[in-house]
XYZ file of C-alpha atoms in Angstrom:
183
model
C 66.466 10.748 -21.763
C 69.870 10.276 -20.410
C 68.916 11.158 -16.925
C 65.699 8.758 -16.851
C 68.597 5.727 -17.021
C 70.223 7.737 -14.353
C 72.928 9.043 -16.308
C 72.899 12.823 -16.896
C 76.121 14.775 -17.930
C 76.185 17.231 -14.686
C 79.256 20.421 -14.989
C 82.220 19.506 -13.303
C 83.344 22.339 -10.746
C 86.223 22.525 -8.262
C 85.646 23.135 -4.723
C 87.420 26.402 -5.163
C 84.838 27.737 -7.898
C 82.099 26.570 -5.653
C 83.266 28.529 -2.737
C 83.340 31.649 -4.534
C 79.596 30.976 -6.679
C 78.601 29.819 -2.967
C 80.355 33.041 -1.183
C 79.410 36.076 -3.486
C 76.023 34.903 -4.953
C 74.500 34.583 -0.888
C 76.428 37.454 0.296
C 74.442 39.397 -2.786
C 71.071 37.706 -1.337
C 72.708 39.104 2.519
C 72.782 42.358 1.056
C 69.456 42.387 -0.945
C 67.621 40.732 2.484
C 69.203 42.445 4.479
C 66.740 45.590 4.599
C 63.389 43.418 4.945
C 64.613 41.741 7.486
C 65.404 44.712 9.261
C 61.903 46.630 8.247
C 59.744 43.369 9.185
C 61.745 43.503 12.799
C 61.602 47.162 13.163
C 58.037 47.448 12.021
C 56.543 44.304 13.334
C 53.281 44.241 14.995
C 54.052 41.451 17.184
C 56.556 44.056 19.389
C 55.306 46.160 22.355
C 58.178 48.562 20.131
C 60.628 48.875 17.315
C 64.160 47.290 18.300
C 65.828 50.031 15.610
C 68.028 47.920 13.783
C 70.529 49.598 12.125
C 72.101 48.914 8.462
C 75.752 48.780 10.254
C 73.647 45.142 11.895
C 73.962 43.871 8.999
C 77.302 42.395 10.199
C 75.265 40.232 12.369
C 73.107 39.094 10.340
C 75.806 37.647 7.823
C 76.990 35.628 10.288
C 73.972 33.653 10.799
C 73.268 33.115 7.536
C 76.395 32.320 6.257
C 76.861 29.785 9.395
C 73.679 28.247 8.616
C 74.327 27.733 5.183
C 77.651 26.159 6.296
C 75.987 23.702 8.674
C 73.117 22.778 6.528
C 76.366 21.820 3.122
C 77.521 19.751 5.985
C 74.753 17.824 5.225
C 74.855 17.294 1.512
C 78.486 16.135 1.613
C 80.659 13.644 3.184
C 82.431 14.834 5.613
C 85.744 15.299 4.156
C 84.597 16.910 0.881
C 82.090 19.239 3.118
C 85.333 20.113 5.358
C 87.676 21.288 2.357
C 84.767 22.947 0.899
C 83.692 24.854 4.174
C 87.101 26.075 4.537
C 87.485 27.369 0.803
C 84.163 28.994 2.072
C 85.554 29.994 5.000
C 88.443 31.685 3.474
C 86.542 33.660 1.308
C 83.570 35.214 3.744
C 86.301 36.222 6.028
C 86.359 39.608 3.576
C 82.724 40.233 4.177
C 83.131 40.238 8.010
C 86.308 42.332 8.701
C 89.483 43.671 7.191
C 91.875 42.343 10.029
C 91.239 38.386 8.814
C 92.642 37.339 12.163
C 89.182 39.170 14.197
C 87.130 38.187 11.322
C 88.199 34.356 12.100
C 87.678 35.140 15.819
C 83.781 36.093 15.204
C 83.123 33.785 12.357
C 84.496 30.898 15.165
C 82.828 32.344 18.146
C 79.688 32.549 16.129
C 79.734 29.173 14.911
C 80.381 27.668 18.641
C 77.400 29.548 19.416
C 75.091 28.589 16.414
C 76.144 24.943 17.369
C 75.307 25.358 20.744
C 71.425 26.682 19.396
C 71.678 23.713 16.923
C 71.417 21.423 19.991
C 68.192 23.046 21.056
C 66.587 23.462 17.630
C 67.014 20.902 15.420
C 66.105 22.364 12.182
C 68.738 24.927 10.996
C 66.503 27.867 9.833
C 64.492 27.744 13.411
C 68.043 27.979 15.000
C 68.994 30.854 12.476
C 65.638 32.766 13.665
C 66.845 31.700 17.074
C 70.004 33.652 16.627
C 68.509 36.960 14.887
C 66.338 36.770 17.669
C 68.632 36.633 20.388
C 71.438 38.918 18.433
C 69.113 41.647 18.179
C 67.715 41.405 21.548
C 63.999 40.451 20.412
C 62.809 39.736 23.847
C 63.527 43.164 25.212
C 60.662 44.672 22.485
C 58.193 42.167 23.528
C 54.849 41.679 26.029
C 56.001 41.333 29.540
C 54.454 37.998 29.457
C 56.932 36.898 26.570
C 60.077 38.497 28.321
C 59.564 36.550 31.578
C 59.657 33.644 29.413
C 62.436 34.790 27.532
C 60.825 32.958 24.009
C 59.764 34.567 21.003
C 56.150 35.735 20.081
C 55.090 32.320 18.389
C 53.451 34.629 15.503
C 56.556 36.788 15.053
C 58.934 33.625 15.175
C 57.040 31.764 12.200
C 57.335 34.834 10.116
C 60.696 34.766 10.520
C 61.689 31.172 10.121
C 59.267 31.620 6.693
C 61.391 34.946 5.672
C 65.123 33.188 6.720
C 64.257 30.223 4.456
C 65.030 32.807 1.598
C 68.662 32.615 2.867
C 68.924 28.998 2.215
C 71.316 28.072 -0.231
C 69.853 25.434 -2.731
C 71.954 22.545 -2.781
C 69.792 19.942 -4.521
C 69.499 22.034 -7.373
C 73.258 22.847 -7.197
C 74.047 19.300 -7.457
C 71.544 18.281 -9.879
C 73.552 20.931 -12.539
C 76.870 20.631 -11.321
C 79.770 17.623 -9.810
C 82.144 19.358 -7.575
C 85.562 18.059 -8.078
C 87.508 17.336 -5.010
């Protein structure tokens, strides 16, 4: 009843327990996705042949999603709350991409620069996430002739994968509509 008056009692969290909810439970999803992704590329239809994608990709693939992920909070926050929360983030995936933290800042900031860059292309985050897997696996080199010329995904191929990548997507409405993040 409380929330029809628009008045609901939401759990307070600090930014620093909402990094590592944020960080661990989508690096679980990474890690449970991970081999789809990799079968429905490696087995897809839609390629003249397999681009054998490897489980030691997975790497990769972490990358985009957690970048994604990153840019689409950037949207559910001001900007000064989504900054210290993206670097609490930050802070934490830096474990899941390397041991030496310095190289693991150096590809998490290389990799960002370059999902920004697709950003400006493709509006819509997930399309430029399916962008990226596309070109970090080198897509185009398994496909038609006609489609390498081009250098653009198989349209069929491409929707699949935008559909399977919005399983990545962190849920941030629902976050929000349990829990108030402190800052």
């Amino acid at each position: 009843m409380l929330k029809f008056f628009g008045i609901s009692k939401k759990d307070k969290i600090t930014v620093k327990d909402t990094s590592k909810i944020f960080t661990v439970a989508l690096n679980k999803v990474v890690n449970d996705g991970y081999p789809e992704i990799q079968s429905f590329l490696n087995n897809n239809n839609n390629l003249e042949r397999s681009p054998n994608i490897s489980e030691e990709d997975i790497k990769w693939f972490r990358l985009i999603i957690f970048i994604g992920n990153l840019h689409i909070m950037s949207t559910k926050f001001e900007e000064n709350e989504s900054l210290e929360l993206r670097n609490e983030i930050v802070d934490k995936l830096l474990q899941y991409l390397d041991s030496d933290s310095e190289v693991a800042m150096d590809l998490f900031l290389n990799y960002e620069s370059y999902f920004n860059d697709l950003l400006v292309k493709q509006i819509d985050p997930v399309e430029a996430m399916s962008l990226a897997v596309f070109d970090k696996y080198n897509i185009n080199d398994y496909q038609s002739e006609l489609l390498k010329r081009k250098n653009e995904p198989n349209p069929v191929l491409f929707n699949e994968l935008i559909k399977y990548l919005s399983h990545f997507v962190w849920n941030w409405e629902e976050f929000q509509e349990k829990c108030k993040v402190t800052f």
